[in-house]
C-alpha cells in the first residue's frame, strides 16, 4: 500500500480493552499484506502489542483506569511501527535480563517475546512519560 | 467463560474456555487454579484446545500451576495447544519444563 497509514488510539488503562487495541492492529496488518502472509504477522503483532499495553497498564499506570493510554499504529514504506505511550517513571530496558529458561519463575517473558517477534524494540523517555516503540518490516 | 473441571482416574482435567488467555483473565485463573491445587487437586491436565491466543500473563499462570503442583507432589500436563500457543511454548521454552501433549488422552496416559 503506497499511502501511509496512521492510526492513533487513546484508551483507559484497563486490561479489558486489550482485545480492542489488538484487533485494531491486526486489521491494519490484514489491510497491508497479502492474505497468505497476514495471519502469522497478525499473531506476532497481536502478542507484542498485548505485552506492551499490559506492561504499560500494570507497571507504568498501576492499573489506574483514569490514566489514558495512547497507542499509535503507523505504516510507511513497508515498515510497521507500533508505539505505546505511558506516564510512569520508566525503566532501563537494556537492564532487563533474558528469562531464566530452565527455572519455573513467573515474569520476565514479555519483553523477550517482543524482542523475539519484532525487528526492533526501544523504550525511551519523552516529555511527561515514556514511549515503547516496536517496528517490523512487513 | 472461564474453565470447566472434570475428574478422570484421579486426575483433574481443566478445560480452558476462553479464546484469549491474557492479562484480562490471568489473575482470576491464577486465583481459581491456586484454590483447586490447595484443595488437593495436584495432578492437573490443562486442556487448551479452545485457546487461540496466550501471552506472558497466561504463561505465568501455567508456570505458577506447574510449580504449585510439584510442591504438592503432583504435576501439570498441558494438552491440545493450538498453533499460536504452541509457538509461544517453543519461543519461551516452557515446553522444556512443562510436558505438552497433542491430545488430552496422551496427557492423561502420561500420569500412569
PDB file of C-alpha atoms in Angstrom:
ATOM      1  CA  UNK A   1       0.000   0.000   0.000  1.00  0.00           C
ATOM      2  CA  UNK A   2       1.617   3.259  -1.155  1.00  0.00           C
ATOM      3  CA  UNK A   3      -0.303   5.644   1.073  1.00  0.00           C
ATOM      4  CA  UNK A   4       0.981   5.780   4.670  1.00  0.00           C
ATOM      5  CA  UNK A   5      -1.361   4.544   7.426  1.00  0.00           C
ATOM      6  CA  UNK A   6      -1.523   6.477  10.688  1.00  0.00           C
ATOM      7  CA  UNK A   7      -3.882   5.386  13.484  1.00  0.00           C
ATOM      8  CA  UNK A   8      -3.944   6.816  16.990  1.00  0.00           C
ATOM      9  CA  UNK A   9      -5.975   5.399  19.884  1.00  0.00           C
ATOM     10  CA  UNK A  10      -6.432   6.622  23.441  1.00  0.00           C
ATOM     11  CA  UNK A  11      -7.993   4.204  25.934  1.00  0.00           C
ATOM     12  CA  UNK A  12      -8.386   3.966  29.727  1.00  0.00           C
ATOM     13  CA  UNK A  13      -5.627   1.909  31.393  1.00  0.00           C
ATOM     14  CA  UNK A  14      -7.789  -1.198  31.704  1.00  0.00           C
ATOM     15  CA  UNK A  15      -6.753  -4.672  30.515  1.00  0.00           C
ATOM     16  CA  UNK A  16     -10.378  -5.293  29.484  1.00  0.00           C
ATOM     17  CA  UNK A  17      -9.560  -3.165  26.433  1.00  0.00           C
ATOM     18  CA  UNK A  18      -6.585  -5.279  25.341  1.00  0.00           C
ATOM     19  CA  UNK A  19      -8.584  -7.159  22.733  1.00  0.00           C
ATOM     20  CA  UNK A  20      -9.911  -3.934  21.214  1.00  0.00           C
ATOM     21  CA  UNK A  21      -6.463  -2.388  20.688  1.00  0.00           C
ATOM     22  CA  UNK A  22      -5.015  -5.613  19.338  1.00  0.00           C
ATOM     23  CA  UNK A  23      -7.893  -6.142  16.899  1.00  0.00           C
ATOM     24  CA  UNK A  24      -7.191  -2.668  15.540  1.00  0.00           C
ATOM     25  CA  UNK A  25      -3.550  -3.596  14.907  1.00  0.00           C
ATOM     26  CA  UNK A  26      -4.471  -6.959  13.385  1.00  0.00           C
ATOM     27  CA  UNK A  27      -6.983  -5.415  10.985  1.00  0.00           C
ATOM     28  CA  UNK A  28      -4.302  -2.925   9.923  1.00  0.00           C
ATOM     29  CA  UNK A  29      -1.886  -5.764   9.121  1.00  0.00           C
ATOM     30  CA  UNK A  30      -4.600  -7.612   7.160  1.00  0.00           C
ATOM     31  CA  UNK A  31      -5.157  -4.458   5.145  1.00  0.00           C
ATOM     32  CA  UNK A  32      -1.462  -4.087   4.348  1.00  0.00           C
ATOM     33  CA  UNK A  33      -0.202  -7.544   3.407  1.00  0.00           C
ATOM     34  CA  UNK A  34      -1.395 -10.251   1.051  1.00  0.00           C
ATOM     35  CA  UNK A  35      -3.722 -12.853   2.661  1.00  0.00           C
ATOM     36  CA  UNK A  36      -1.200 -15.698   2.654  1.00  0.00           C
ATOM     37  CA  UNK A  37       1.229 -13.755   4.866  1.00  0.00           C
ATOM     38  CA  UNK A  38      -1.271 -11.931   7.038  1.00  0.00           C
ATOM     39  CA  UNK A  39      -2.134 -14.445   9.756  1.00  0.00           C
ATOM     40  CA  UNK A  40       1.373 -15.209  11.098  1.00  0.00           C
ATOM     41  CA  UNK A  41       2.128 -11.473  11.109  1.00  0.00           C
ATOM     42  CA  UNK A  42      -1.193 -10.730  12.837  1.00  0.00           C
ATOM     43  CA  UNK A  43      -0.337 -13.247  15.546  1.00  0.00           C
ATOM     44  CA  UNK A  44       3.063 -11.624  16.134  1.00  0.00           C
ATOM     45  CA  UNK A  45       1.648  -8.093  16.200  1.00  0.00           C
ATOM     46  CA  UNK A  46      -1.181  -9.214  18.488  1.00  0.00           C
ATOM     47  CA  UNK A  47       1.092 -10.750  21.118  1.00  0.00           C
ATOM     48  CA  UNK A  48       3.651  -7.906  21.014  1.00  0.00           C
ATOM     49  CA  UNK A  49       1.052  -5.185  21.368  1.00  0.00           C
ATOM     50  CA  UNK A  50      -0.670  -7.181  24.124  1.00  0.00           C
ATOM     51  CA  UNK A  51       2.628  -7.414  26.006  1.00  0.00           C
ATOM     52  CA  UNK A  52       3.440  -3.723  25.569  1.00  0.00           C
ATOM     53  CA  UNK A  53      -0.028  -2.474  26.516  1.00  0.00           C
ATOM     54  CA  UNK A  54      -0.234  -4.841  29.512  1.00  0.00           C
ATOM     55  CA  UNK A  55       3.166  -3.628  30.759  1.00  0.00           C
ATOM     56  CA  UNK A  56       2.100  -0.009  30.436  1.00  0.00           C
ATOM     57  CA  UNK A  57      -1.237  -0.591  32.199  1.00  0.00           C
ATOM     58  CA  UNK A  58       0.017  -2.803  35.031  1.00  0.00           C
ATOM     59  CA  UNK A  59       3.503  -1.457  35.696  1.00  0.00           C
ATOM     60  CA  UNK A  60       3.619   2.146  34.473  1.00  0.00           C
ATOM     61  CA  UNK A  61      -0.001   3.101  35.283  1.00  0.00           C
ATOM     62  CA  UNK A  62      -0.565   0.650  38.181  1.00  0.00           C
ATOM     63  CA  UNK A  63      -3.900  -0.356  36.596  1.00  0.00           C
ATOM     64  CA  UNK A  64      -5.300   3.120  37.224  1.00  0.00           C
ATOM     65  CA  UNK A  65      -8.057   3.308  34.597  1.00  0.00           C
ATOM     66  CA  UNK A  66      -8.260   7.078  34.981  1.00  0.00           C
ATOM     67  CA  UNK A  67      -4.872   7.341  33.263  1.00  0.00           C
ATOM     68  CA  UNK A  68      -5.200   7.418  29.483  1.00  0.00           C
ATOM     69  CA  UNK A  69      -3.035   5.066  27.487  1.00  0.00           C
ATOM     70  CA  UNK A  70      -2.091   6.162  23.994  1.00  0.00           C
ATOM     71  CA  UNK A  71      -1.219   3.749  21.225  1.00  0.00           C
ATOM     72  CA  UNK A  72      -0.205   4.534  17.671  1.00  0.00           C
ATOM     73  CA  UNK A  73      -0.013   2.276  14.628  1.00  0.00           C
ATOM     74  CA  UNK A  74       1.938   3.628  11.674  1.00  0.00           C
ATOM     75  CA  UNK A  75       2.850   2.044   8.356  1.00  0.00           C
ATOM     76  CA  UNK A  76       5.053   3.691   5.789  1.00  0.00           C
ATOM     77  CA  UNK A  77       7.494   2.392   3.162  1.00  0.00           C
ATOM     78  CA  UNK A  78       6.946  -1.205   4.235  1.00  0.00           C
ATOM     79  CA  UNK A  79       7.667  -0.558   7.909  1.00  0.00           C
ATOM     80  CA  UNK A  80       5.058  -1.103  10.628  1.00  0.00           C
ATOM     81  CA  UNK A  81       5.710   0.967  13.762  1.00  0.00           C
ATOM     82  CA  UNK A  82       3.745   0.393  16.972  1.00  0.00           C
ATOM     83  CA  UNK A  83       4.136   2.851  19.846  1.00  0.00           C
ATOM     84  CA  UNK A  84       2.722   2.598  23.372  1.00  0.00           C
ATOM     85  CA  UNK A  85       2.947   5.759  25.476  1.00  0.00           C
ATOM     86  CA  UNK A  86       2.893   5.731  29.268  1.00  0.00           C
ATOM     87  CA  UNK A  87       3.196   8.314  32.027  1.00  0.00           C
ATOM     88  CA  UNK A  88       5.042   6.091  34.505  1.00  0.00           C
ATOM     89  CA  UNK A  89       8.535   6.539  35.956  1.00  0.00           C
ATOM     90  CA  UNK A  90      10.119   4.439  33.215  1.00  0.00           C
ATOM     91  CA  UNK A  91      12.899   1.853  33.398  1.00  0.00           C
ATOM     92  CA  UNK A  92      16.111   0.915  31.629  1.00  0.00           C
ATOM     93  CA  UNK A  93      15.052  -1.619  29.041  1.00  0.00           C
ATOM     94  CA  UNK A  94      18.673  -2.609  28.491  1.00  0.00           C
ATOM     95  CA  UNK A  95      18.932  -3.820  32.075  1.00  0.00           C
ATOM     96  CA  UNK A  96      16.068  -6.330  31.732  1.00  0.00           C
ATOM     97  CA  UNK A  97      17.699  -9.769  31.569  1.00  0.00           C
ATOM     98  CA  UNK A  98      16.582 -12.689  29.437  1.00  0.00           C
ATOM     99  CA  UNK A  99      14.160 -15.010  31.233  1.00  0.00           C
ATOM    100  CA  UNK A 100      15.563 -17.902  33.240  1.00  0.00           C
ATOM    101  CA  UNK A 101      14.560 -20.560  30.724  1.00  0.00           C
ATOM    102  CA  UNK A 102      15.355 -23.522  32.937  1.00  0.00           C
ATOM    103  CA  UNK A 103      13.512 -22.245  36.008  1.00  0.00           C
ATOM    104  CA  UNK A 104       9.797 -22.169  36.810  1.00  0.00           C
ATOM    105  CA  UNK A 105       9.847 -18.446  37.514  1.00  0.00           C
ATOM    106  CA  UNK A 106       6.926 -16.198  36.723  1.00  0.00           C
ATOM    107  CA  UNK A 107       7.531 -12.876  34.966  1.00  0.00           C
ATOM    108  CA  UNK A 108      10.290 -11.682  32.667  1.00  0.00           C
ATOM    109  CA  UNK A 109       8.997 -13.144  29.403  1.00  0.00           C
ATOM    110  CA  UNK A 110       7.030 -10.193  27.976  1.00  0.00           C
ATOM    111  CA  UNK A 111       9.946  -8.168  26.632  1.00  0.00           C
ATOM    112  CA  UNK A 112      11.644 -11.359  25.460  1.00  0.00           C
ATOM    113  CA  UNK A 113       8.550 -12.194  23.383  1.00  0.00           C
ATOM    114  CA  UNK A 114       8.590  -8.714  21.822  1.00  0.00           C
ATOM    115  CA  UNK A 115      12.331  -8.868  21.100  1.00  0.00           C
ATOM    116  CA  UNK A 116      11.910 -12.312  19.520  1.00  0.00           C
ATOM    117  CA  UNK A 117       8.982 -11.277  17.316  1.00  0.00           C
ATOM    118  CA  UNK A 118       9.719  -7.729  16.153  1.00  0.00           C
ATOM    119  CA  UNK A 119      12.668  -6.268  14.216  1.00  0.00           C
ATOM    120  CA  UNK A 120      13.417  -3.565  16.792  1.00  0.00           C
ATOM    121  CA  UNK A 121      12.377  -2.517  20.288  1.00  0.00           C
ATOM    122  CA  UNK A 122      13.187   0.700  22.150  1.00  0.00           C
ATOM    123  CA  UNK A 123      11.822   2.300  25.322  1.00  0.00           C
ATOM    124  CA  UNK A 124      12.742   5.928  25.758  1.00  0.00           C
ATOM    125  CA  UNK A 125      11.765   8.865  27.958  1.00  0.00           C
ATOM    126  CA  UNK A 126       9.722  11.660  26.395  1.00  0.00           C
ATOM    127  CA  UNK A 127       8.245  14.802  27.995  1.00  0.00           C
ATOM    128  CA  UNK A 128       5.627  13.604  30.513  1.00  0.00           C
ATOM    129  CA  UNK A 129       6.412   9.912  30.249  1.00  0.00           C
ATOM    130  CA  UNK A 130       7.911   7.231  28.042  1.00  0.00           C
ATOM    131  CA  UNK A 131       7.335   5.576  24.706  1.00  0.00           C
ATOM    132  CA  UNK A 132       7.865   1.931  23.843  1.00  0.00           C
ATOM    133  CA  UNK A 133       8.434   1.602  20.107  1.00  0.00           C
ATOM    134  CA  UNK A 134       8.403  -1.619  18.125  1.00  0.00           C
ATOM    135  CA  UNK A 135       8.978  -1.954  14.403  1.00  0.00           C
ATOM    136  CA  UNK A 136       8.526  -4.758  11.919  1.00  0.00           C
ATOM    137  CA  UNK A 137       9.111  -4.781   8.172  1.00  0.00           C
ATOM    138  CA  UNK A 138       6.053  -6.294   6.514  1.00  0.00           C
TER     139      UNK A 138
ATOM    140  CA  UNK B   1     -16.357 -18.006  30.290  1.00  0.00           C
ATOM    141  CA  UNK B   2     -13.506 -19.407  32.417  1.00  0.00           C
ATOM    142  CA  UNK B   3     -12.979 -23.138  32.551  1.00  0.00           C
ATOM    143  CA  UNK B   4     -14.770 -26.421  33.140  1.00  0.00           C
ATOM    144  CA  UNK B   5     -13.478 -29.086  35.502  1.00  0.00           C
ATOM    145  CA  UNK B   6     -13.804 -32.858  35.375  1.00  0.00           C
ATOM    146  CA  UNK B   7     -12.099 -35.833  37.030  1.00  0.00           C
ATOM    147  CA  UNK B   8     -10.630 -38.870  35.287  1.00  0.00           C
ATOM    148  CA  UNK B   9      -8.890 -41.603  37.304  1.00  0.00           C
ATOM    149  CA  UNK B  10      -7.719 -39.216  39.992  1.00  0.00           C
ATOM    150  CA  UNK B  11      -6.554 -36.585  37.517  1.00  0.00           C
ATOM    151  CA  UNK B  12      -8.265 -33.213  37.379  1.00  0.00           C
ATOM    152  CA  UNK B  13      -8.921 -32.044  33.834  1.00  0.00           C
ATOM    153  CA  UNK B  14      -9.335 -28.291  33.474  1.00  0.00           C
ATOM    154  CA  UNK B  15     -10.610 -27.185  30.071  1.00  0.00           C
ATOM    155  CA  UNK B  16      -9.965 -23.522  29.411  1.00  0.00           C
ATOM    156  CA  UNK B  17     -12.944 -21.968  27.624  1.00  0.00           C
ATOM    157  CA  UNK B  18     -11.600 -18.508  26.805  1.00  0.00           C
ATOM    158  CA  UNK B  19     -10.121 -17.898  23.362  1.00  0.00           C
ATOM    159  CA  UNK B  20      -7.627 -15.390  24.785  1.00  0.00           C
ATOM    160  CA  UNK B  21      -5.544 -16.366  27.807  1.00  0.00           C
ATOM    161  CA  UNK B  22      -4.063 -12.945  28.590  1.00  0.00           C
ATOM    162  CA  UNK B  23      -3.958 -10.333  31.339  1.00  0.00           C
ATOM    163  CA  UNK B  24      -7.716  -9.880  31.099  1.00  0.00           C
ATOM    164  CA  UNK B  25      -8.324 -13.335  32.604  1.00  0.00           C
ATOM    165  CA  UNK B  26      -4.984 -14.428  34.086  1.00  0.00           C
ATOM    166  CA  UNK B  27      -5.465 -13.066  37.627  1.00  0.00           C
ATOM    167  CA  UNK B  28      -8.813 -14.819  38.002  1.00  0.00           C
ATOM    168  CA  UNK B  29      -7.412 -18.059  36.552  1.00  0.00           C
ATOM    169  CA  UNK B  30      -4.480 -17.975  38.923  1.00  0.00           C
ATOM    170  CA  UNK B  31      -6.782 -17.467  41.914  1.00  0.00           C
ATOM    171  CA  UNK B  32      -9.140 -20.271  40.867  1.00  0.00           C
ATOM    172  CA  UNK B  33      -6.394 -22.747  39.974  1.00  0.00           C
ATOM    173  CA  UNK B  34      -4.475 -21.976  43.169  1.00  0.00           C
ATOM    174  CA  UNK B  35      -7.594 -22.867  45.166  1.00  0.00           C
ATOM    175  CA  UNK B  36      -8.014 -26.094  43.213  1.00  0.00           C
ATOM    176  CA  UNK B  37      -4.404 -27.131  43.906  1.00  0.00           C
ATOM    177  CA  UNK B  38      -4.678 -26.073  47.548  1.00  0.00           C
ATOM    178  CA  UNK B  39      -7.777 -28.300  47.805  1.00  0.00           C
ATOM    179  CA  UNK B  40      -5.617 -31.285  46.868  1.00  0.00           C
ATOM    180  CA  UNK B  41      -6.064 -31.435  43.084  1.00  0.00           C
ATOM    181  CA  UNK B  42      -2.340 -31.636  42.382  1.00  0.00           C
ATOM    182  CA  UNK B  43      -2.484 -33.875  39.304  1.00  0.00           C
ATOM    183  CA  UNK B  44      -3.692 -31.388  36.728  1.00  0.00           C
ATOM    184  CA  UNK B  45      -4.263 -31.702  32.995  1.00  0.00           C
ATOM    185  CA  UNK B  46      -4.956 -28.346  31.360  1.00  0.00           C
ATOM    186  CA  UNK B  47      -6.805 -28.728  28.064  1.00  0.00           C
ATOM    187  CA  UNK B  48      -6.008 -25.708  25.869  1.00  0.00           C
ATOM    188  CA  UNK B  49      -7.986 -26.714  22.775  1.00  0.00           C
ATOM    189  CA  UNK B  50     -10.175 -23.587  22.884  1.00  0.00           C
ATOM    190  CA  UNK B  51      -7.302 -21.155  23.497  1.00  0.00           C
ATOM    191  CA  UNK B  52      -6.298 -19.366  20.325  1.00  0.00           C
ATOM    192  CA  UNK B  53      -4.003 -16.832  21.996  1.00  0.00           C
ATOM    193  CA  UNK B  54      -1.708 -16.768  25.005  1.00  0.00           C
ATOM    194  CA  UNK B  55       0.663 -14.050  26.238  1.00  0.00           C
ATOM    195  CA  UNK B  56       3.210 -13.884  29.058  1.00  0.00           C
ATOM    196  CA  UNK B  57       0.416 -13.316  31.611  1.00  0.00           C
ATOM    197  CA  UNK B  58      -1.134 -16.633  30.611  1.00  0.00           C
ATOM    198  CA  UNK B  59       2.257 -18.350  30.555  1.00  0.00           C
ATOM    199  CA  UNK B  60       2.875 -17.083  34.090  1.00  0.00           C
ATOM    200  CA  UNK B  61      -0.294 -18.844  35.264  1.00  0.00           C
ATOM    201  CA  UNK B  62       0.931 -22.114  33.727  1.00  0.00           C
ATOM    202  CA  UNK B  63       4.311 -21.718  35.445  1.00  0.00           C
ATOM    203  CA  UNK B  64       2.597 -20.987  38.754  1.00  0.00           C
ATOM    204  CA  UNK B  65       0.474 -24.146  38.386  1.00  0.00           C
ATOM    205  CA  UNK B  66       3.467 -26.288  37.422  1.00  0.00           C
ATOM    206  CA  UNK B  67       5.404 -25.123  40.461  1.00  0.00           C
ATOM    207  CA  UNK B  68       2.440 -25.408  42.839  1.00  0.00           C
ATOM    208  CA  UNK B  69       1.506 -28.924  41.725  1.00  0.00           C
ATOM    209  CA  UNK B  70       5.131 -30.082  42.072  1.00  0.00           C
ATOM    210  CA  UNK B  71       5.254 -28.687  45.589  1.00  0.00           C
ATOM    211  CA  UNK B  72       2.247 -30.924  46.332  1.00  0.00           C
ATOM    212  CA  UNK B  73       3.982 -33.958  44.755  1.00  0.00           C
ATOM    213  CA  UNK B  74       1.734 -33.739  41.723  1.00  0.00           C
ATOM    214  CA  UNK B  75       2.243 -32.477  38.175  1.00  0.00           C
ATOM    215  CA  UNK B  76       0.819 -30.216  35.495  1.00  0.00           C
ATOM    216  CA  UNK B  77       0.426 -31.563  31.958  1.00  0.00           C
ATOM    217  CA  UNK B  78      -0.686 -29.388  29.048  1.00  0.00           C
ATOM    218  CA  UNK B  79      -2.862 -30.751  26.241  1.00  0.00           C
ATOM    219  CA  UNK B  80      -4.096 -29.689  22.804  1.00  0.00           C
ATOM    220  CA  UNK B  81      -2.165 -26.436  22.265  1.00  0.00           C
ATOM    221  CA  UNK B  82      -3.252 -24.521  19.162  1.00  0.00           C
ATOM    222  CA  UNK B  83      -0.638 -23.040  16.777  1.00  0.00           C
ATOM    223  CA  UNK B  84      -0.094 -19.645  18.460  1.00  0.00           C
ATOM    224  CA  UNK B  85       0.014 -21.258  21.896  1.00  0.00           C
ATOM    225  CA  UNK B  86       2.476 -23.912  20.685  1.00  0.00           C
ATOM    226  CA  UNK B  87       4.633 -21.165  19.160  1.00  0.00           C
ATOM    227  CA  UNK B  88       4.714 -19.301  22.489  1.00  0.00           C
ATOM    228  CA  UNK B  89       5.664 -22.507  24.358  1.00  0.00           C
ATOM    229  CA  UNK B  90       8.551 -23.054  21.957  1.00  0.00           C
ATOM    230  CA  UNK B  91       9.691 -19.416  21.880  1.00  0.00           C
ATOM    231  CA  UNK B  92       9.783 -19.150  25.682  1.00  0.00           C
ATOM    232  CA  UNK B  93      10.972 -22.788  26.044  1.00  0.00           C
ATOM    233  CA  UNK B  94       8.242 -23.536  28.547  1.00  0.00           C
ATOM    234  CA  UNK B  95       7.711 -26.856  26.801  1.00  0.00           C
ATOM    235  CA  UNK B  96      11.105 -27.917  28.202  1.00  0.00           C
ATOM    236  CA  UNK B  97       9.813 -27.541  31.754  1.00  0.00           C
ATOM    237  CA  UNK B  98       6.134 -28.439  31.469  1.00  0.00           C
ATOM    238  CA  UNK B  99       5.116 -31.547  29.485  1.00  0.00           C
ATOM    239  CA  UNK B 100       2.942 -30.739  26.464  1.00  0.00           C
ATOM    240  CA  UNK B 101       0.841 -33.307  24.594  1.00  0.00           C
ATOM    241  CA  UNK B 102      -1.088 -33.022  21.332  1.00  0.00           C
ATOM    242  CA  UNK B 103      -4.158 -34.746  22.830  1.00  0.00           C
ATOM    243  CA  UNK B 104      -5.828 -34.946  26.238  1.00  0.00           C
ATOM    244  CA  UNK B 105      -5.670 -38.755  26.114  1.00  0.00           C
ATOM    245  CA  UNK B 106      -1.894 -38.698  25.768  1.00  0.00           C
ATOM    246  CA  UNK B 107      -1.582 -36.190  28.595  1.00  0.00           C
ATOM    247  CA  UNK B 108      -3.725 -38.380  30.876  1.00  0.00           C
ATOM    248  CA  UNK B 109      -1.801 -41.538  29.956  1.00  0.00           C
ATOM    249  CA  UNK B 110       1.454 -39.801  30.925  1.00  0.00           C
ATOM    250  CA  UNK B 111       0.345 -39.684  34.575  1.00  0.00           C
ATOM    251  CA  UNK B 112       0.432 -43.503  34.779  1.00  0.00           C
TER     252      UNK B 112
END
